[in-house]
Short mmCIF file of C-alpha atoms and ligand atoms in Angstrom, two decimals:
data_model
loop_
_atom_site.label_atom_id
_atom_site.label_comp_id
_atom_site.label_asym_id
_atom_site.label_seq_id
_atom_site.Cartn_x
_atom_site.Cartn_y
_atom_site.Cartn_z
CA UNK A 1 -0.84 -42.30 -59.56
CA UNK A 2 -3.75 -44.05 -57.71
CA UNK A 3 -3.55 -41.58 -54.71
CA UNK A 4 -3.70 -38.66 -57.14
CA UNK A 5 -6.43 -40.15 -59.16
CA UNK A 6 -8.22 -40.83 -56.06
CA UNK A 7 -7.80 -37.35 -54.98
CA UNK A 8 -9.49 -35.83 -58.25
CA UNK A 9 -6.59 -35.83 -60.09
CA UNK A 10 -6.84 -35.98 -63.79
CA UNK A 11 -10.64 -35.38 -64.07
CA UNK A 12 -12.27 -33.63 -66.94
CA UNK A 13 -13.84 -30.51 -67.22
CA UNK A 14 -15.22 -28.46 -70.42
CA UNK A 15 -13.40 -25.91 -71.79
CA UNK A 16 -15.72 -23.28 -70.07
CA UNK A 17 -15.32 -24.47 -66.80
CA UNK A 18 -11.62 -24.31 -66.96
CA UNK A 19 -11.02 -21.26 -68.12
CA UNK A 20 -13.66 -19.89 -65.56
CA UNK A 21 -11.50 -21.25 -62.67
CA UNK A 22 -8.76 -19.97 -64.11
CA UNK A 23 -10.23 -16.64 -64.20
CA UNK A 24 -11.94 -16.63 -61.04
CA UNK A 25 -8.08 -17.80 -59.37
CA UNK A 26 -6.65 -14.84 -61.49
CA UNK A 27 -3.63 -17.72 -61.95
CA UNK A 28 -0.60 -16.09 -62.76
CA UNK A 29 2.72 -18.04 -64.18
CA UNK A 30 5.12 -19.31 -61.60
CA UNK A 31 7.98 -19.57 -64.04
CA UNK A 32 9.27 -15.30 -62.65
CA UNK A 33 7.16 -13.17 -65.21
CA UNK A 34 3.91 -13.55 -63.10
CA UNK A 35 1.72 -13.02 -66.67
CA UNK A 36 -2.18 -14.06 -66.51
CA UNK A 37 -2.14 -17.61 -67.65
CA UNK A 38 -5.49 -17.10 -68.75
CA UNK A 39 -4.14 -14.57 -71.30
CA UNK A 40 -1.46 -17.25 -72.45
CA UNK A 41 -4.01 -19.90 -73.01
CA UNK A 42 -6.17 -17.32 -74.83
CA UNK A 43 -3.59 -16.09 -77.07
CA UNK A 44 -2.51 -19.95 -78.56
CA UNK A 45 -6.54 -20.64 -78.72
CA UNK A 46 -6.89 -17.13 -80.82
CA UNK A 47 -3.70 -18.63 -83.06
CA UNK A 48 -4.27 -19.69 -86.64
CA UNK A 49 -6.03 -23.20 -87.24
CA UNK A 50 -3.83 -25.64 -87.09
CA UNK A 51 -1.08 -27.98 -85.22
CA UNK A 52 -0.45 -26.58 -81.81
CA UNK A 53 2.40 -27.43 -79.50
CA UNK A 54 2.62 -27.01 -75.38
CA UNK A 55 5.78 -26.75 -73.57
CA UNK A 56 5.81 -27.69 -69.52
CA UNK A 57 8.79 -25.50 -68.61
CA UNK A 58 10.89 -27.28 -65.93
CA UNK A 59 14.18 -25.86 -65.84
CA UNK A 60 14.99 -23.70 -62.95
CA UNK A 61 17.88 -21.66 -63.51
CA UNK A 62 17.22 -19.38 -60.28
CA UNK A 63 19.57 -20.65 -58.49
CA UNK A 64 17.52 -20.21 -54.85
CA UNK A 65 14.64 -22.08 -56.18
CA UNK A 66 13.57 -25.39 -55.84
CA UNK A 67 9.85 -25.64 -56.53
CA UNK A 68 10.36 -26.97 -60.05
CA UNK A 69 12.34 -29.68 -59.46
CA UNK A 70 10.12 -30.87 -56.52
CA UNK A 71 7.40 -31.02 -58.33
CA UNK A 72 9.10 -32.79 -61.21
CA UNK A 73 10.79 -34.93 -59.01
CA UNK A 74 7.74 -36.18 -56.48
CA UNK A 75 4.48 -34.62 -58.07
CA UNK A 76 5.12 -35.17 -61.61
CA UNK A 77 1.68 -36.23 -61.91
CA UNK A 78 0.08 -32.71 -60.99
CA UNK A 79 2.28 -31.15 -63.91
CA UNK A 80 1.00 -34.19 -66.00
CA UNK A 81 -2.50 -33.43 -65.64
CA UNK A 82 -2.12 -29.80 -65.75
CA UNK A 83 -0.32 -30.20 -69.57
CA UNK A 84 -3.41 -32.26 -70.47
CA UNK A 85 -5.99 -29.98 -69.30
CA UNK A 86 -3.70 -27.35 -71.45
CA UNK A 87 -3.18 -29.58 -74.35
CA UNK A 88 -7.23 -30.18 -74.43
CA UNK A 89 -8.22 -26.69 -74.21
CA UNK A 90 -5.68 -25.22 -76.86
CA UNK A 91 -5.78 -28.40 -79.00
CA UNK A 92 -2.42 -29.53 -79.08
CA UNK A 93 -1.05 -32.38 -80.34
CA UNK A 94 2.02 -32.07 -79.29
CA UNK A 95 3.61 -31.82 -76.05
CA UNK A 96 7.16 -31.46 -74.17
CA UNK A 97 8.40 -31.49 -70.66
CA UNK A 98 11.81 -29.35 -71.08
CA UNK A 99 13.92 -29.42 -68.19
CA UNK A 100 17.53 -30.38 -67.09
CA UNK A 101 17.42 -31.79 -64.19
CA UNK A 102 17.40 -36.11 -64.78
CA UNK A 103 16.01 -37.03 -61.33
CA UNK A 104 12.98 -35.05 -62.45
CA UNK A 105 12.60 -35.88 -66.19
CA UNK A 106 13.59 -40.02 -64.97
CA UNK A 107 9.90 -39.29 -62.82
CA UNK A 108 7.80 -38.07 -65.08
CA UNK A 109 9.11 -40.78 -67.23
CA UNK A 110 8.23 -43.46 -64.66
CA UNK A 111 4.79 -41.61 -64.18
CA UNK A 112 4.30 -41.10 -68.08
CA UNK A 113 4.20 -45.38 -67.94
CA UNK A 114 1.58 -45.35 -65.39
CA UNK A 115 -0.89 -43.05 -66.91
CA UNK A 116 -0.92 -43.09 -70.43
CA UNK A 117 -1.96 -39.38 -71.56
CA UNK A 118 -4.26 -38.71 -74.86
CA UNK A 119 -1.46 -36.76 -76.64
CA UNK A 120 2.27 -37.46 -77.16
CA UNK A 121 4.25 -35.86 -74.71
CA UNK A 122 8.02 -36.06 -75.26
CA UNK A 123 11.06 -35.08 -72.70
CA UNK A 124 13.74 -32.86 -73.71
CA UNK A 125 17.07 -32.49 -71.47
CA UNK A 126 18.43 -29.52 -71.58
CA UNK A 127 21.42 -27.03 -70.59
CA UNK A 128 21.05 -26.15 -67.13
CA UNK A 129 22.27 -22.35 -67.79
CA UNK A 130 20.52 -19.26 -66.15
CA UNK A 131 19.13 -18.49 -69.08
CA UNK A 132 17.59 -21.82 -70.41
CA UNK A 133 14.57 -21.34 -68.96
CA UNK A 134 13.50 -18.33 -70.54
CA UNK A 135 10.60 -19.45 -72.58
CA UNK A 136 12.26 -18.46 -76.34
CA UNK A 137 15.38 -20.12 -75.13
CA UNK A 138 13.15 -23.66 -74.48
CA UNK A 139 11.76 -23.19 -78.30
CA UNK A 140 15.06 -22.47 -79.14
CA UNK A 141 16.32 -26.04 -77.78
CA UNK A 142 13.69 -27.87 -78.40
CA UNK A 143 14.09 -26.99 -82.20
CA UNK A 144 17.75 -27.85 -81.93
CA UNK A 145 19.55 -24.34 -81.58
CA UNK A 146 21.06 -22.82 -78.48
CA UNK A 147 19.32 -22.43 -75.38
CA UNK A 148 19.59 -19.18 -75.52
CA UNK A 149 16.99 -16.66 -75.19
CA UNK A 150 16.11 -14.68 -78.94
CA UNK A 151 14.37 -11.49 -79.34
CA UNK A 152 10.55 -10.99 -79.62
CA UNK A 153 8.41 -10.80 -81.30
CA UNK A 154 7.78 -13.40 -82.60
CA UNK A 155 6.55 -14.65 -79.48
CA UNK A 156 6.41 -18.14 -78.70
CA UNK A 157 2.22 -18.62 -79.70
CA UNK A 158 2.93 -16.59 -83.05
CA UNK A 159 5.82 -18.90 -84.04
CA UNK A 160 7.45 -21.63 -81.81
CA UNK A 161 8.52 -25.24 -82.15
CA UNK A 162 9.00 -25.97 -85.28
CA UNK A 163 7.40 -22.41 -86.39
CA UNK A 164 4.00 -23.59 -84.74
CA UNK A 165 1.80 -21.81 -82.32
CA UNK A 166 3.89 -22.68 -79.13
CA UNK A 167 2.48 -22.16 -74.96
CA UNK A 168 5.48 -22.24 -73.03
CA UNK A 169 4.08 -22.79 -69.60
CA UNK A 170 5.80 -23.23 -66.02
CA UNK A 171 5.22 -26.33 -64.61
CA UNK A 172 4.31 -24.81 -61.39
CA UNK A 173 1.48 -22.93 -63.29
CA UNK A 174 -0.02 -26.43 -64.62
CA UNK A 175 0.08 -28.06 -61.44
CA UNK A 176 -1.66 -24.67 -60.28
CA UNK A 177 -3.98 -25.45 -62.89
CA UNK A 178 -4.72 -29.20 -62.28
CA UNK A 179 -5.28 -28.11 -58.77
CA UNK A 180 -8.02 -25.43 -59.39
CA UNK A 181 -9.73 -27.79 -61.84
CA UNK A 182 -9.35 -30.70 -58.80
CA UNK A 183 -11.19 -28.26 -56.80
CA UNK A 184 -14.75 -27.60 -56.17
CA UNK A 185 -16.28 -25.09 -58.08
CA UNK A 186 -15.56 -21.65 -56.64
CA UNK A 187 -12.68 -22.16 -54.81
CA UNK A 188 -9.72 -20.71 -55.90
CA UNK A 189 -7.95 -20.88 -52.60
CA UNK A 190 -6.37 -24.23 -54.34
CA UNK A 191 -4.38 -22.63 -56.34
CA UNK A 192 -1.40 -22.29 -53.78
CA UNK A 193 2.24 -21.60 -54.50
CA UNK A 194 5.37 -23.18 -53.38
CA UNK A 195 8.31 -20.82 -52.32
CA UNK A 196 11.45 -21.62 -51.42
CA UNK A 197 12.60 -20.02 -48.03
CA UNK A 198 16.22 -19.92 -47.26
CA UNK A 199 18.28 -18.06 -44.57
CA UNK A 200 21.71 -18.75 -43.51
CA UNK A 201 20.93 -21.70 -41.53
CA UNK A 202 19.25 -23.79 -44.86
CA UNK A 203 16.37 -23.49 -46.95
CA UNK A 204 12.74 -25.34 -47.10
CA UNK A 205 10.13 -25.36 -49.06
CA UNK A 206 6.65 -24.04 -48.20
CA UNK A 207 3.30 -24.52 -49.64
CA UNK A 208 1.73 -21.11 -49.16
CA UNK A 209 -1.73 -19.71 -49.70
CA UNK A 210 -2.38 -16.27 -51.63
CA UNK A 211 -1.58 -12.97 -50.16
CA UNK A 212 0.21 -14.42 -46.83
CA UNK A 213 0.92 -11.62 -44.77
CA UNK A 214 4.87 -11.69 -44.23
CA UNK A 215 4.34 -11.73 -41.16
CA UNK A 216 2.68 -14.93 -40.45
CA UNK A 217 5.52 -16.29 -42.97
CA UNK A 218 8.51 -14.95 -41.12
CA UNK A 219 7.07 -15.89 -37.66
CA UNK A 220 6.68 -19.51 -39.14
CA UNK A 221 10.55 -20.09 -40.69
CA UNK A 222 12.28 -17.71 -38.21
CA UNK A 223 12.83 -14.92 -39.74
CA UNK A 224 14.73 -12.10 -38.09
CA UNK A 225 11.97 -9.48 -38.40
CA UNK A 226 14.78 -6.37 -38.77
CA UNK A 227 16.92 -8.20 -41.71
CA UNK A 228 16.38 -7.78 -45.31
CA UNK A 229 15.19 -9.63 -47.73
CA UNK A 230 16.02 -11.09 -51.53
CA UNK A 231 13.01 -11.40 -53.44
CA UNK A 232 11.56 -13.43 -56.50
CA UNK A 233 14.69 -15.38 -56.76
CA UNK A 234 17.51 -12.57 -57.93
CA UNK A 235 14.30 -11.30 -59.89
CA UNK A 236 12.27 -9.26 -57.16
CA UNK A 237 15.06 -6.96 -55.99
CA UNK A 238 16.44 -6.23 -51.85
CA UNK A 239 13.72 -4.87 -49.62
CA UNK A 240 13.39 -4.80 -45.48
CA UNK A 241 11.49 -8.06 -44.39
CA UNK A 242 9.48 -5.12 -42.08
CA UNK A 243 8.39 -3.67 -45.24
CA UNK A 244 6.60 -6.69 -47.06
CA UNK A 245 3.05 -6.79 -45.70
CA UNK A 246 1.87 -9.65 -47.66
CA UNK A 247 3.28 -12.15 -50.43
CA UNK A 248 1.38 -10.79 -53.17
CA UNK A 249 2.68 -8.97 -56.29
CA UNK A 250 0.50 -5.91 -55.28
CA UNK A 251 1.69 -5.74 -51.73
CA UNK A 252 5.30 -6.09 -53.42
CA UNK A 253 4.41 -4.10 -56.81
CA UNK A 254 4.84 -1.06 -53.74
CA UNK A 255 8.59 -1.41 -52.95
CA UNK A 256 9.68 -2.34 -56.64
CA UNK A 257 9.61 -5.95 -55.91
CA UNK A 258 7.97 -9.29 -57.14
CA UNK A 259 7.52 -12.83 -55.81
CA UNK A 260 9.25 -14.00 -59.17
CA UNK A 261 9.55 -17.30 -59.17
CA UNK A 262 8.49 -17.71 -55.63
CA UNK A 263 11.64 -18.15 -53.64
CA UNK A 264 13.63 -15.60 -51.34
CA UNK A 265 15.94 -15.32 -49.11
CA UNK A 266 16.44 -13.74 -45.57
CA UNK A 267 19.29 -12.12 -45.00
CA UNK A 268 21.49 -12.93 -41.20
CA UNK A 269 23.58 -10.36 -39.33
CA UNK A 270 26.47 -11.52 -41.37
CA UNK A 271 25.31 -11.15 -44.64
CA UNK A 272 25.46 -6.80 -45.65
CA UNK A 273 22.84 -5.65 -48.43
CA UNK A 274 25.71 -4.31 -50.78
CA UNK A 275 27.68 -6.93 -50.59
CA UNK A 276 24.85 -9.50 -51.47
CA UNK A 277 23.88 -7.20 -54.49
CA UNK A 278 26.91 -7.27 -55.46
CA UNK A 279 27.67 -11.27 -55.33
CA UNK A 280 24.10 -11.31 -57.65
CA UNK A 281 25.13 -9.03 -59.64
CA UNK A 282 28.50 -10.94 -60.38
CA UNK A 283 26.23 -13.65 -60.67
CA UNK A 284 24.23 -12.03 -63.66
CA UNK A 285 27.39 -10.58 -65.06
CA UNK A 286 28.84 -14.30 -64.95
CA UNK A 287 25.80 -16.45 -66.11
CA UNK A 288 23.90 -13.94 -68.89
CA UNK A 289 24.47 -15.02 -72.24
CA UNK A 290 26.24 -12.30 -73.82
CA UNK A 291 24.62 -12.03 -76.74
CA UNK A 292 22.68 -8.42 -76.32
CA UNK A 293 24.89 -5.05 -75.99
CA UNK A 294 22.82 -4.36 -73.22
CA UNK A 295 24.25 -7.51 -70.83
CA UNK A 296 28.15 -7.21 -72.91
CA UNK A 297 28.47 -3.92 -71.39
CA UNK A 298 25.11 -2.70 -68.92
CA UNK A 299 25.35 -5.73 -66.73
CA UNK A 300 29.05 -5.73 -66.77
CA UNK A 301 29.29 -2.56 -65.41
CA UNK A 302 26.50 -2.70 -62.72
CA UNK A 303 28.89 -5.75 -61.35
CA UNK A 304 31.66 -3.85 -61.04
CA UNK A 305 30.15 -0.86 -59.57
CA UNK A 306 29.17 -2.58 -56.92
CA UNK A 307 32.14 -4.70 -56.36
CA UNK A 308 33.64 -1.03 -56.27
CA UNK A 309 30.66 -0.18 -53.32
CA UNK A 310 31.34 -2.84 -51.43
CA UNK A 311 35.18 -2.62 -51.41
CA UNK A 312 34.70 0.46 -50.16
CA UNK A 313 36.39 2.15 -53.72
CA UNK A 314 33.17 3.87 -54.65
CA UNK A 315 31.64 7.82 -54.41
CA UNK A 316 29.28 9.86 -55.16
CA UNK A 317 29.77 9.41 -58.80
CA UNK A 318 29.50 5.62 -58.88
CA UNK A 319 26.16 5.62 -56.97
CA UNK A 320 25.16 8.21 -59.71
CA UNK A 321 26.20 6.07 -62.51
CA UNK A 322 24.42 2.69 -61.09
CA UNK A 323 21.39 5.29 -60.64
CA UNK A 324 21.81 6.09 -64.92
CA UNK A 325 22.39 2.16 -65.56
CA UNK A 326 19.46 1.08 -63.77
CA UNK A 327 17.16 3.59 -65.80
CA UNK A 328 18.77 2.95 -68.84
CA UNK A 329 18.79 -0.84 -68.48
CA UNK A 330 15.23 -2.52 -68.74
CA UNK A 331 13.92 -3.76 -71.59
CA UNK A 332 16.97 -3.65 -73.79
CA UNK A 333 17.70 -7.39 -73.75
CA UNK A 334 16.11 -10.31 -75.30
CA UNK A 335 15.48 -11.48 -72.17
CA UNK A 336 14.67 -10.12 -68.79
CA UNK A 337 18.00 -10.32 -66.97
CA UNK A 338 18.76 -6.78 -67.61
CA UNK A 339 15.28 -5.80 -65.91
CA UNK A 340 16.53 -7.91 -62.88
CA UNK A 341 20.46 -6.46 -62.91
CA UNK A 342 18.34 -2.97 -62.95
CA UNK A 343 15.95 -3.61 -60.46
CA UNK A 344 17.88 -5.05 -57.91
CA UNK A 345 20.29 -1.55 -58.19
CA UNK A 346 17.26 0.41 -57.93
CA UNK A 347 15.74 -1.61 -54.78
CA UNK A 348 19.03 -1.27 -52.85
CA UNK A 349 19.64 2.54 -53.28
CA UNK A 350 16.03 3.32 -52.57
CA UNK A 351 15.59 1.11 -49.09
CA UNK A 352 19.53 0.80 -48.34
CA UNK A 353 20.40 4.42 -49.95
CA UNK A 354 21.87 5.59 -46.69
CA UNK A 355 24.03 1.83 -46.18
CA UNK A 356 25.27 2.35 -49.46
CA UNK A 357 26.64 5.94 -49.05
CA UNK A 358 27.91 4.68 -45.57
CA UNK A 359 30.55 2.39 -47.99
CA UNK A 360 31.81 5.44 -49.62
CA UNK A 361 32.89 6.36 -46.19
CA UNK A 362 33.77 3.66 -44.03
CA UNK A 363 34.65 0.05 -43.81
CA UNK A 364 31.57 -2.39 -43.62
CA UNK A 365 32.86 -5.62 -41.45
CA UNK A 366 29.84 -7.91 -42.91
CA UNK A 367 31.47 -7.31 -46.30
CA UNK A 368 34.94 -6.78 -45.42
CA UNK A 369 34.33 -10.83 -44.02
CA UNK A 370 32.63 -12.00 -46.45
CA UNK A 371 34.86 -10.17 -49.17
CA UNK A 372 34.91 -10.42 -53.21
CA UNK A 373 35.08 -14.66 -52.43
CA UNK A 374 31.53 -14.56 -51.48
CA UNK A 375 29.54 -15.70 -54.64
CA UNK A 376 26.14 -15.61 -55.08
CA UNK A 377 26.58 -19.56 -55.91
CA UNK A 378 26.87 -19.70 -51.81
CA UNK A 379 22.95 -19.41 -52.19
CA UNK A 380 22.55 -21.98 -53.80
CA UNK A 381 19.77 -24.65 -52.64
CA UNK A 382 19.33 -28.25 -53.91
CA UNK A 383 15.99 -29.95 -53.69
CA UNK A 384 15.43 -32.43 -51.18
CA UNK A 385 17.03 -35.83 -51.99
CA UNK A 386 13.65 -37.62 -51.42
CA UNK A 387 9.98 -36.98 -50.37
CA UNK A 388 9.99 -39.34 -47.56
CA UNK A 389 9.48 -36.85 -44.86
CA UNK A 390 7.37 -34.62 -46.39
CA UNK A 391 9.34 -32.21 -48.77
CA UNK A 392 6.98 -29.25 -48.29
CA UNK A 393 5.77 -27.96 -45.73
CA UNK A 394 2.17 -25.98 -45.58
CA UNK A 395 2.17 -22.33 -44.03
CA UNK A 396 -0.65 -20.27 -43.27
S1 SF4 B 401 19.56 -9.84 -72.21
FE1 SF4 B 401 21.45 -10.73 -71.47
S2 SF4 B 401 20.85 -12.72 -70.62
FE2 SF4 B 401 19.14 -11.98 -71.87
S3 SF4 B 401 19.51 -12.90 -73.88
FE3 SF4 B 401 20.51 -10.90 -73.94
S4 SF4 B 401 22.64 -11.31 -73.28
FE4 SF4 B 401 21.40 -13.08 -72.74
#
């Protein structure tokens, strides 16, 4: 804690101040929704007077993202001092880290002893689902139901923990946040995001400054320039890597992508478009909750449509009927899988319309290879076991 105290970690800044940084950075949440934070903090400062309650979201249910449980794990100190600048400028007196992962909740329990913080702040282990980390799900938990996401309104800051005014932020957004207010005044270059990069050969995570153009990015991890890309997790959709300019959600807003949570992954030679939709898709189809009409039967379907595309048992008509699902399906759930399950259909037939049809027609060896027993678990990416040598790297 010394080093990050030294390094203008924990200082104190009016209210003012910090929400000017925050609006000068235009800080967006880290957690996959990419909403103003500024607007979050407003909205539980606008709420009824009263107890207040702030939730550091840790649980990282993407399953190619690590950022979360780095920071938990070896900075747990930046997400520290980003809850209390939070807590202090919504005036809550209450305050959780929610998360699943022990290794991280162990650290910020070790850091908790060495800096003793001006509000309570209590830990809360939860189910390490895909869905647990949607922010109603965390209330849910928290107040002892099922992690499961519920439908809003109410939102979290009209009625939360415990029926209280409730900020459910990422914890990559408060250490965002601790960093701009570590800063000097006026610069909101600070404010830089993790991603996690993966391709076949591994994954590592970067440290990245705003609006990277791709191309500096793939040039940096090796990258093959002609491949494609999974973006925002299983959130941002399948685009060509040539196509990205930047990593920016306006750059990306232009091919029906999103950063998401941050993380993506490169596809090799090996690996075909289809079939990787169609292993996320399973994935989504697998891990949803199945609670919502929309995930029982939508999702369902999209999953085995393109199982059907990739096996090469698919024509004209199924293409047509993924093209109706993925209009029909977004914002129908209580949760935002369904917007994923629709955009990652639409992102595929618009910038892989012509591989897809090929299916219909012909045998695709990548996917013939990898067949139905490639899961989109194969993506999955663990943290690094310790910070030793540098867990992150910096890219720019
Ligand atoms: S939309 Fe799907 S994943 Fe989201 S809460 Fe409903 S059933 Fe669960």
């Amino acid at each position: 804690m010394h080093a990050y105290v030294a390094a203008g970690g924990y200082v104190t800044r009016d209210d003012d101040d910090v929400l000017a940084r925050l609006a000068a950075a235009d800080l967006r949440g880290r957690g996959g929704a990419g909403f103003p934070a500024l607007r979050k903090l407003e909205s539980l400062r606008a709420a009824a007077a009263g107890e207040r309650v702030v939730v550091a979201n840790g649980e990282e249910g993407e399953p190619l993202s690590v950022k979360d449980r780095y920071l938990l794990r070896f900075r747990p100190h930046r997400v520290l001092d980003g809850l209390e600048h939070v807590a202090r400028l919504t005036g809550a007196s209450r305050t959780y880290v929610y998360a699943s992962d022990a290794d991280g909740l162990r650290a910020v329990s070790v850091a908790l002893k060495e800096r003793d913080p001006s509000m309570p702040v209590d830990l809360v282990a939860c189910p390490g689902t895909y869905v647990a980390g949607e922010e109603t799900a965390a209330v849910n938990w928290i107040d002892r139901r099922d992690a499961r996401p519920t439908d809003k309104p109410p939102r979290p800051f009209e009625q939360g923990v415990d029926g209280l005014p409730t900020l459910v932020a990422n914890v990559e957004t408060l250490a965002a946040l601790a960093a701009l207010c570590r800063a000097p005044q006026g610069d909101s270059s600070a404010a830089t995001f993790l991603a996690t990069i993966s391709t076949p050969d591994g994954a590592r995570l970067v440290e990245l400054p705003s609006g990277l153009p791709m191309r500096v990015l793939a040039e940096h991890c090796g990258l093959e320039p002609g491949g494609a890309v999974l973006m925002g997790g299983f959130f941002g959709g399948i685009v060509p890597l040539a196509a990205v300019a930047a990593l920016e959600p306006a750059a990306l807003r232009t091919l029906d992508s999103s950063l998401g949570c941050g993380a993506l992954l490169a596809l090799g030679r090996g690996h075909c478009p289809v079939g990787v939709a169609a292993a996320v898709a399973a994935y989504f189809a697998r891990h949803n909750a199945q609670q919502c009409g929309v995930c029982q039967h939508g999702t369902t379907a999209v999953s085995r449509l393109l199982a059907a595309v990739r096996d090469g048992q698919a024509d004209a008509r199924t293409i047509a009927e993924l093209e109706r699902l993925a209009a029909l399906l977004p914002g129908r759930g209580a949760c935002a899988l369904p917007d994923g399950v629709a955009r990652l259909v639409r992102t595929l037939i618009a910038h892989f319309g012509e591989l897809v049809r090929m299916h219909a027609d012909a045998d695709c060896e990548a996917c013939r290879e990898a067949g139905a027993a490639f899961g989109a678990s194969d993506f999955r990416v663990e943290p690094p076991a310790s910070d030793k040598a540098r867990a992150t790297e910096t890219c720019a």
